CSV table of C-alpha atoms in Angstrom, one decimal:
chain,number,residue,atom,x,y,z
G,212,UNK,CA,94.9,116.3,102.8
G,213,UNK,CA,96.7,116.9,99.4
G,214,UNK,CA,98.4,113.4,97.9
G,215,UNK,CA,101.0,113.0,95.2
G,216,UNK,CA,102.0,110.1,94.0
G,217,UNK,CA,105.9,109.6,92.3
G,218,UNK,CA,108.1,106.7,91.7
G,219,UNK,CA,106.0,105.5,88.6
G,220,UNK,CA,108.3,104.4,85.5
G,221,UNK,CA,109.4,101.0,83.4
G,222,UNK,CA,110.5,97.9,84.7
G,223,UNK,CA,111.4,94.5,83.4
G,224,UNK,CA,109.6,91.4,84.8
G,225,UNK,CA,110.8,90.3,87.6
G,226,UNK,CA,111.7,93.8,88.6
G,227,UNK,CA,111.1,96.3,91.1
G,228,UNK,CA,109.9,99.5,91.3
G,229,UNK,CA,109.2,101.8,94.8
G,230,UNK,CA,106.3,104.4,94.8
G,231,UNK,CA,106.2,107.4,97.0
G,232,UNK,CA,103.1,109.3,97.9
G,233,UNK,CA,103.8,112.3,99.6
G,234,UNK,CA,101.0,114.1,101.8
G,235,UNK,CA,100.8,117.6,103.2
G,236,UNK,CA,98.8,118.9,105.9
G,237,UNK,CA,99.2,118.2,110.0
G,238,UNK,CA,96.3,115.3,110.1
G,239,UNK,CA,98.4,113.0,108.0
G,240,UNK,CA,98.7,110.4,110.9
G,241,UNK,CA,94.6,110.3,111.3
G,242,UNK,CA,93.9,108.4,108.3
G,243,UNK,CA,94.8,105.4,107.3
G,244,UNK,CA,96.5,105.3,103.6
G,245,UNK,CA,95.9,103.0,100.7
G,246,UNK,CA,97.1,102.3,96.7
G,247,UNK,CA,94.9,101.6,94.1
G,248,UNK,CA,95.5,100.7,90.3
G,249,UNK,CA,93.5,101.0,87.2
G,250,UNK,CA,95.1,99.0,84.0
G,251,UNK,CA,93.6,100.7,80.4
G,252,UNK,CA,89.8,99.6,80.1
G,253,UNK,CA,89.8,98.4,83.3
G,254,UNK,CA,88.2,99.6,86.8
G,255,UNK,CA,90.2,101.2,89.6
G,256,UNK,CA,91.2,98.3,91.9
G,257,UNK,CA,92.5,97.7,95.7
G,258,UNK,CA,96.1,97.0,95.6
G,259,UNK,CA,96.7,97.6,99.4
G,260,UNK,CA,96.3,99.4,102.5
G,261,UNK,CA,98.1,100.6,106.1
G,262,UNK,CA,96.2,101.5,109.2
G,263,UNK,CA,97.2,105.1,110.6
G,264,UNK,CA,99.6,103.9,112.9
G,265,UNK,CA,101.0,101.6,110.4
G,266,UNK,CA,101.3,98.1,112.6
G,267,UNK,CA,98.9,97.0,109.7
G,268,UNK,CA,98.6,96.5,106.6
G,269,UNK,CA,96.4,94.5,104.0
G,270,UNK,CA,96.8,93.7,100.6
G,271,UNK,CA,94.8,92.2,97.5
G,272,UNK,CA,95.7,88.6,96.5
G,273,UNK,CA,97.0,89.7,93.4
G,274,UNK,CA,100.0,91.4,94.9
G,275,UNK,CA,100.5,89.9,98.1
G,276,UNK,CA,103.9,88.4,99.0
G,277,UNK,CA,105.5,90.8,96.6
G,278,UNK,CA,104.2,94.6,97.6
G,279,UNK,CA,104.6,96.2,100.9
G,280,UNK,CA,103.2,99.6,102.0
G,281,UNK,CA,105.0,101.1,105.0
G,282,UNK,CA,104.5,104.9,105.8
G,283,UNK,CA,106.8,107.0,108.3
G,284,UNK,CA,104.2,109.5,109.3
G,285,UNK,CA,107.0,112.0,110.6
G,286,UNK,CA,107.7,112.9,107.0
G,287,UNK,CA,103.8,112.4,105.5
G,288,UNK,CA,104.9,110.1,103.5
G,289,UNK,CA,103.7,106.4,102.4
G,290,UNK,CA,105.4,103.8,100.1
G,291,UNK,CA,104.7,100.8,98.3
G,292,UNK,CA,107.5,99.0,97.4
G,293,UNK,CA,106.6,96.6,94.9
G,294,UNK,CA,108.9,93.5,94.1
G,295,UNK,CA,108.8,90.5,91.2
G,296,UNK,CA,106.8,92.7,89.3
G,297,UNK,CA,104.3,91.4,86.5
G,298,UNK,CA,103.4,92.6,83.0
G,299,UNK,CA,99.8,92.5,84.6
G,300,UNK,CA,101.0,95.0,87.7
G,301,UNK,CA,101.3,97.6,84.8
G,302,UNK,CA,98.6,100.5,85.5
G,303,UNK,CA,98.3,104.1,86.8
G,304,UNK,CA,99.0,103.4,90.6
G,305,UNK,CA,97.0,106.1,92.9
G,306,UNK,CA,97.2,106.8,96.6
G,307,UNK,CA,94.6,107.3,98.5
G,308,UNK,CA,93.5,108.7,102.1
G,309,UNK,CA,90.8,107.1,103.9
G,310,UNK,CA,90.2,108.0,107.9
G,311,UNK,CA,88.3,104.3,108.5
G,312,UNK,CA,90.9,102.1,106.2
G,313,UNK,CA,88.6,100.9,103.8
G,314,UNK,CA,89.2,99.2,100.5
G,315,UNK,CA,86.6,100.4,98.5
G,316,UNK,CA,87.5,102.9,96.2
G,317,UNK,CA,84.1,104.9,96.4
G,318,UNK,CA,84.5,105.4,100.3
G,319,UNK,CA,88.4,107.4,99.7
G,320,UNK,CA,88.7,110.6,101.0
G,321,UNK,CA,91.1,111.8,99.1
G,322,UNK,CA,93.3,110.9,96.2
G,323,UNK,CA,96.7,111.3,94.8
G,324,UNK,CA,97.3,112.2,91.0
G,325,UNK,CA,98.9,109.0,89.5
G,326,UNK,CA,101.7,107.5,88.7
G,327,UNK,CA,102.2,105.6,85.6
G,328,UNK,CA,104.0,101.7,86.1
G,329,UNK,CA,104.8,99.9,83.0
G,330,UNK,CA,106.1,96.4,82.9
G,331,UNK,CA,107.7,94.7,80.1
G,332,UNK,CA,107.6,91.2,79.8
């Protein structure tokens, strides 16, 4: 499975931005998908995830209530849609695809390239 992340860019607090991580390959709807951000000097981190079917979907405390991950797995695609957006939600958001939907960033299958989010306070 080949990931690429896009939708990355600046926003104002209180803002909103929607990622897109498009996926190629016929297995798409076998794993489950998930986001992950890294801020500068600081470690990759679990932002959220969706089971393969997507009735599911998990998210770290951090962002929850204000990012939601849906997928549509007829067009290999998955989305985070992320709403009242923080100066501290600024990083390099990466997808990820991961066949047992963990969280863990050391147990992804496969990742995306990156897309950069800025937010200005």
């Amino acid at each position: 499975v080949q990931l690429q992340a896009s939708g990355g860019g600046l926003a104002q607090s209180g803002g909103s931005l929607r990622l897109s991580c498009a996926a190629s390959g016929r297995t798409f709807s076998r794993y489950a998908m998930a986001w992950f951000r890294q801020a500068p000097g600081k470690e990759r981190e679990f932002v959220g995830s969706i089971t393969r079917s997507g009735s599911a979907s998990y998210y770290a405390d951090s962002v929850k209530g204000r990012f939601t991950i849906s997928r549509d797995n007829a067009k290999n695609m998955v989305y985070l849609q992320m709403n009242s957006l923080k100066p501290e939600d600024t990083g390099v958001y990466y997808c990820a695809a991961d066949q047992y939907g963990n969280m863990d960033r050391r147990l992804m299958d496969y990742w995306g390239q990156g897309t950069q989010v800025t937010v200005s306070s």
